[in-house]
PDB file of C-alpha atoms in Angstrom:
ATOM      1  CA  MET A 550      63.810  62.179  32.583  1.00  0.00           C
ATOM      2  CA  ARG A 551      62.271  65.295  31.129  1.00  0.00           C
ATOM      3  CA  ASP A 552      61.014  66.338  34.597  1.00  0.00           C
ATOM      4  CA  LEU A 553      64.587  66.090  35.880  1.00  0.00           C
ATOM      5  CA  ARG A 554      65.822  68.018  32.834  1.00  0.00           C
ATOM      6  CA  LEU A 555      68.105  65.163  31.850  1.00  0.00           C
ATOM      7  CA  THR A 556      68.656  63.486  28.540  1.00  0.00           C
ATOM      8  CA  HIS A 557      68.987  59.720  28.437  1.00  0.00           C
ATOM      9  CA  GLY A 558      72.662  60.140  27.635  1.00  0.00           C
ATOM     10  CA  GLY A 559      73.165  62.565  30.510  1.00  0.00           C
ATOM     11  CA  PHE A 560      71.447  60.183  32.890  1.00  0.00           C
ATOM     12  CA  TYR A 561      73.306  57.060  31.832  1.00  0.00           C
ATOM     13  CA  ARG A 562      76.644  58.894  31.906  1.00  0.00           C
ATOM     14  CA  HIS A 563      76.427  58.683  35.723  1.00  0.00           C
ATOM     15  CA  PHE A 564      76.738  54.878  35.522  1.00  0.00           C
ATOM     16  CA  ARG A 565      79.427  52.709  33.944  1.00  0.00           C
ATOM     17  CA  SER A 566      76.846  50.144  32.836  1.00  0.00           C
ATOM     18  CA  LYS A 567      73.224  49.086  33.097  1.00  0.00           C
ATOM     19  CA  GLU A 568      74.336  46.702  35.852  1.00  0.00           C
ATOM     20  CA  ASP A 569      75.679  49.651  37.872  1.00  0.00           C
ATOM     21  CA  LEU A 570      72.365  51.443  37.433  1.00  0.00           C
ATOM     22  CA  PHE A 571      70.489  48.318  38.527  1.00  0.00           C
ATOM     23  CA  VAL A 572      72.695  47.949  41.619  1.00  0.00           C
ATOM     24  CA  ALA A 573      72.243  51.643  42.509  1.00  0.00           C
ATOM     25  CA  ALA A 574      68.455  51.331  42.195  1.00  0.00           C
ATOM     26  CA  PHE A 575      68.437  48.194  44.362  1.00  0.00           C
ATOM     27  CA  GLU A 576      70.609  49.851  46.999  1.00  0.00           C
ATOM     28  CA  GLN A 577      68.368  52.920  47.055  1.00  0.00           C
ATOM     29  CA  GLY A 578      65.320  50.670  47.415  1.00  0.00           C
ATOM     30  CA  LEU A 579      66.897  48.936  50.419  1.00  0.00           C
ATOM     31  CA  LYS A 580      67.669  52.315  51.986  1.00  0.00           C
ATOM     32  CA  GLN A 581      64.065  53.388  51.499  1.00  0.00           C
ATOM     33  CA  LEU A 582      62.815  50.120  53.004  1.00  0.00           C
ATOM     34  CA  ALA A 583      65.172  50.552  55.976  1.00  0.00           C
ATOM     35  CA  HIS A 584      63.910  54.101  56.498  1.00  0.00           C
ATOM     36  CA  TYR A 585      60.273  52.939  56.628  1.00  0.00           C
ATOM     37  CA  ALA A 586      61.184  50.016  58.885  1.00  0.00           C
ATOM     38  CA  ASP A 587      63.198  52.243  61.233  1.00  0.00           C
ATOM     39  CA  SER A 588      60.256  54.639  61.479  1.00  0.00           C
ATOM     40  CA  ALA A 589      57.986  51.741  62.430  1.00  0.00           C
ATOM     41  CA  VAL A 590      60.464  50.416  65.009  1.00  0.00           C
ATOM     42  CA  LYS A 591      60.766  53.818  66.689  1.00  0.00           C
ATOM     43  CA  ARG A 592      57.031  53.636  67.442  1.00  0.00           C
ATOM     44  CA  ALA A 593      57.234  50.016  68.682  1.00  0.00           C
ATOM     45  CA  PRO A 594      57.010  49.151  72.368  1.00  0.00           C
ATOM     46  CA  LYS A 595      60.274  47.993  73.946  1.00  0.00           C
ATOM     47  CA  GLY A 596      60.765  44.344  73.045  1.00  0.00           C
ATOM     48  CA  GLY A 597      58.189  44.554  70.242  1.00  0.00           C
ATOM     49  CA  GLU A 598      60.562  45.734  67.525  1.00  0.00           C
ATOM     50  CA  LEU A 599      60.755  42.425  65.639  1.00  0.00           C
ATOM     51  CA  LYS A 600      56.990  41.958  65.666  1.00  0.00           C
ATOM     52  CA  THR A 601      56.611  45.514  64.387  1.00  0.00           C
ATOM     53  CA  LEU A 602      59.053  44.812  61.542  1.00  0.00           C
ATOM     54  CA  ILE A 603      57.191  41.651  60.569  1.00  0.00           C
ATOM     55  CA  ASP A 604      53.835  43.444  60.814  1.00  0.00           C
ATOM     56  CA  TYR A 605      55.113  46.297  58.646  1.00  0.00           C
ATOM     57  CA  TYR A 606      56.733  44.095  56.009  1.00  0.00           C
ATOM     58  CA  LEU A 607      53.745  41.777  55.653  1.00  0.00           C
ATOM     59  CA  SER A 608      51.137  44.523  55.802  1.00  0.00           C
ATOM     60  CA  LEU A 609      48.433  44.884  53.183  1.00  0.00           C
ATOM     61  CA  GLU A 610      49.701  48.397  52.451  1.00  0.00           C
ATOM     62  CA  HIS A 611      53.247  47.176  51.734  1.00  0.00           C
ATOM     63  CA  CYS A 612      51.877  44.325  49.648  1.00  0.00           C
ATOM     64  CA  ASP A 613      49.586  46.537  47.585  1.00  0.00           C
ATOM     65  CA  HIS A 614      52.291  49.060  46.654  1.00  0.00           C
ATOM     66  CA  PRO A 615      55.147  47.079  45.082  1.00  0.00           C
ATOM     67  CA  ALA A 616      56.618  50.142  43.358  1.00  0.00           C
ATOM     68  CA  ASP A 617      57.317  51.656  46.783  1.00  0.00           C
ATOM     69  CA  GLY A 618      58.097  48.375  48.489  1.00  0.00           C
ATOM     70  CA  CYS A 619      60.888  45.921  49.017  1.00  0.00           C
ATOM     71  CA  PRO A 620      63.341  45.583  46.125  1.00  0.00           C
ATOM     72  CA  VAL A 621      64.210  42.044  47.236  1.00  0.00           C
ATOM     73  CA  ALA A 622      60.611  40.928  46.710  1.00  0.00           C
ATOM     74  CA  ALA A 623      60.400  42.839  43.442  1.00  0.00           C
ATOM     75  CA  LEU A 624      63.742  42.020  41.830  1.00  0.00           C
ATOM     76  CA  THR A 625      65.232  38.727  43.060  1.00  0.00           C
ATOM     77  CA  THR A 626      63.980  36.735  40.089  1.00  0.00           C
ATOM     78  CA  GLU A 627      65.694  39.201  37.777  1.00  0.00           C
ATOM     79  CA  ILE A 628      68.851  39.363  39.907  1.00  0.00           C
ATOM     80  CA  GLY A 629      69.180  35.585  39.652  1.00  0.00           C
ATOM     81  CA  ARG A 630      69.698  35.994  35.892  1.00  0.00           C
ATOM     82  CA  ARG A 631      72.639  38.370  36.311  1.00  0.00           C
ATOM     83  CA  PRO A 632      76.324  37.357  36.136  1.00  0.00           C
ATOM     84  CA  GLY A 633      77.854  35.930  39.325  1.00  0.00           C
ATOM     85  CA  LYS A 634      79.886  39.049  40.088  1.00  0.00           C
ATOM     86  CA  VAL A 635      76.759  41.212  39.949  1.00  0.00           C
ATOM     87  CA  ARG A 636      74.782  38.729  42.063  1.00  0.00           C
ATOM     88  CA  GLY A 637      77.591  38.899  44.616  1.00  0.00           C
ATOM     89  CA  THR A 638      77.159  42.670  44.823  1.00  0.00           C
ATOM     90  CA  PHE A 639      73.422  42.254  45.412  1.00  0.00           C
ATOM     91  CA  LEU A 640      74.060  39.571  48.021  1.00  0.00           C
ATOM     92  CA  ASN A 641      76.451  41.855  49.907  1.00  0.00           C
ATOM     93  CA  LEU A 642      73.842  44.640  49.918  1.00  0.00           C
ATOM     94  CA  PHE A 643      71.217  42.175  51.149  1.00  0.00           C
ATOM     95  CA  ILE A 644      73.487  40.907  53.952  1.00  0.00           C
ATOM     96  CA  LYS A 645      74.354  44.445  55.039  1.00  0.00           C
ATOM     97  CA  HIS A 646      70.650  45.341  55.105  1.00  0.00           C
ATOM     98  CA  THR A 647      69.636  42.289  57.126  1.00  0.00           C
ATOM     99  CA  GLU A 648      72.483  42.708  59.622  1.00  0.00           C
ATOM    100  CA  SER A 649      71.003  46.037  60.682  1.00  0.00           C
ATOM    101  CA  THR A 650      67.833  44.166  61.646  1.00  0.00           C
ATOM    102  CA  ALA A 651      69.548  41.274  63.443  1.00  0.00           C
ATOM    103  CA  LYS A 652      69.777  43.231  66.691  1.00  0.00           C
ATOM    104  CA  TYR A 653      66.041  42.621  67.160  1.00  0.00           C
ATOM    105  CA  MET A 654      66.297  38.885  66.507  1.00  0.00           C
ATOM    106  CA  PRO A 655      66.556  36.430  69.394  1.00  0.00           C
ATOM    107  CA  GLY A 656      69.620  34.213  69.258  1.00  0.00           C
ATOM    108  CA  ALA A 657      72.644  33.025  71.176  1.00  0.00           C
ATOM    109  CA  ASN A 658      75.164  35.089  69.191  1.00  0.00           C
ATOM    110  CA  ASP A 659      75.533  37.469  66.223  1.00  0.00           C
ATOM    111  CA  GLU A 660      76.054  34.628  63.744  1.00  0.00           C
ATOM    112  CA  GLU A 661      72.797  32.931  64.771  1.00  0.00           C
ATOM    113  CA  ARG A 662      70.847  36.214  64.760  1.00  0.00           C
ATOM    114  CA  ASN A 663      72.193  37.150  61.311  1.00  0.00           C
ATOM    115  CA  ARG A 664      71.383  33.700  59.904  1.00  0.00           C
ATOM    116  CA  LYS A 665      67.852  33.818  61.306  1.00  0.00           C
ATOM    117  CA  VAL A 666      67.131  37.316  60.036  1.00  0.00           C
ATOM    118  CA  ARG A 667      68.352  36.450  56.502  1.00  0.00           C
ATOM    119  CA  LEU A 668      66.056  33.426  56.463  1.00  0.00           C
ATOM    120  CA  LEU A 669      63.161  35.428  57.896  1.00  0.00           C
ATOM    121  CA  PHE A 670      63.594  38.213  55.365  1.00  0.00           C
ATOM    122  CA  SER A 671      63.938  35.758  52.461  1.00  0.00           C
ATOM    123  CA  GLY A 672      60.795  33.925  53.488  1.00  0.00           C
ATOM    124  CA  MET A 673      58.820  37.124  53.946  1.00  0.00           C
ATOM    125  CA  ALA A 674      59.907  38.404  50.506  1.00  0.00           C
ATOM    126  CA  GLY A 675      58.570  35.201  48.949  1.00  0.00           C
ATOM    127  CA  THR A 676      55.386  35.471  50.987  1.00  0.00           C
ATOM    128  CA  LEU A 677      54.904  39.024  49.756  1.00  0.00           C
ATOM    129  CA  ASN A 678      55.220  37.852  46.150  1.00  0.00           C
ATOM    130  CA  VAL A 679      52.681  35.086  46.645  1.00  0.00           C
ATOM    131  CA  ALA A 680      50.286  37.477  48.395  1.00  0.00           C
ATOM    132  CA  ARG A 681      50.438  39.736  45.336  1.00  0.00           C
ATOM    133  CA  LEU A 682      49.015  36.873  43.276  1.00  0.00           C
ATOM    134  CA  ILE A 683      45.820  36.852  45.334  1.00  0.00           C
ATOM    135  CA  ALA A 684      43.300  39.093  43.606  1.00  0.00           C
ATOM    136  CA  ASP A 685      40.696  39.162  46.369  1.00  0.00           C
ATOM    137  CA  THR A 686      41.650  41.763  48.987  1.00  0.00           C
ATOM    138  CA  GLY A 687      40.018  39.848  51.845  1.00  0.00           C
ATOM    139  CA  GLN A 688      41.855  36.641  50.977  1.00  0.00           C
ATOM    140  CA  ARG A 689      45.145  38.538  50.529  1.00  0.00           C
ATOM    141  CA  LYS A 690      44.686  40.229  53.921  1.00  0.00           C
ATOM    142  CA  LYS A 691      43.961  36.871  55.600  1.00  0.00           C
ATOM    143  CA  PHE A 692      46.997  35.273  53.947  1.00  0.00           C
ATOM    144  CA  LEU A 693      49.237  38.089  55.206  1.00  0.00           C
ATOM    145  CA  GLU A 694      47.774  37.877  58.727  1.00  0.00           C
ATOM    146  CA  GLU A 695      48.468  34.140  58.845  1.00  0.00           C
ATOM    147  CA  ALA A 696      51.990  34.713  57.528  1.00  0.00           C
ATOM    148  CA  ARG A 697      52.727  37.386  60.148  1.00  0.00           C
ATOM    149  CA  LYS A 698      51.673  35.001  62.908  1.00  0.00           C
ATOM    150  CA  PHE A 699      53.687  32.152  61.390  1.00  0.00           C
ATOM    151  CA  TYR A 700      56.904  34.183  61.076  1.00  0.00           C
ATOM    152  CA  PHE A 701      56.642  35.767  64.500  1.00  0.00           C
ATOM    153  CA  ASP A 702      56.036  32.375  66.129  1.00  0.00           C
ATOM    154  CA  ALA A 703      58.950  30.883  64.147  1.00  0.00           C
ATOM    155  CA  VAL A 704      61.495  33.466  65.251  1.00  0.00           C
ATOM    156  CA  LYS A 705      60.527  33.258  68.918  1.00  0.00           C
ATOM    157  CA  GLN A 706      61.803  29.670  69.043  1.00  0.00           C
TER     158      GLN A 706
END
């Protein structure tokens, strides 16, 4: 706060409550994640966008830097303890975020693509959390490689 030349009171005055601050931080984290993912997709070969997204999300680099990573993987256990109205706000942000990725997902229609991408993203967030439990870098890397293959094979069907 000192580096920003703000007092705690000055900072918190921008938010009606701690919940609003939490929501704003989550939303900013999703925007940052989307920016990194979009950058990766722009470098992907045509038709390889979904694989690139999976490879990026389940990369060792993303796993090893949780402070700069996915807020869903980092915060969902805490979000689950929030009041229903607040959880609804987080869910809406999550749905909006995943819908922007659905265009890369195979499926018969938008509803199917959106459903599949929400399930994919949820599973990968859990996988990322489990990978962070693995202390040995080689084992963590292998776990993430296996997960990338699993998820890519699953969404092709």
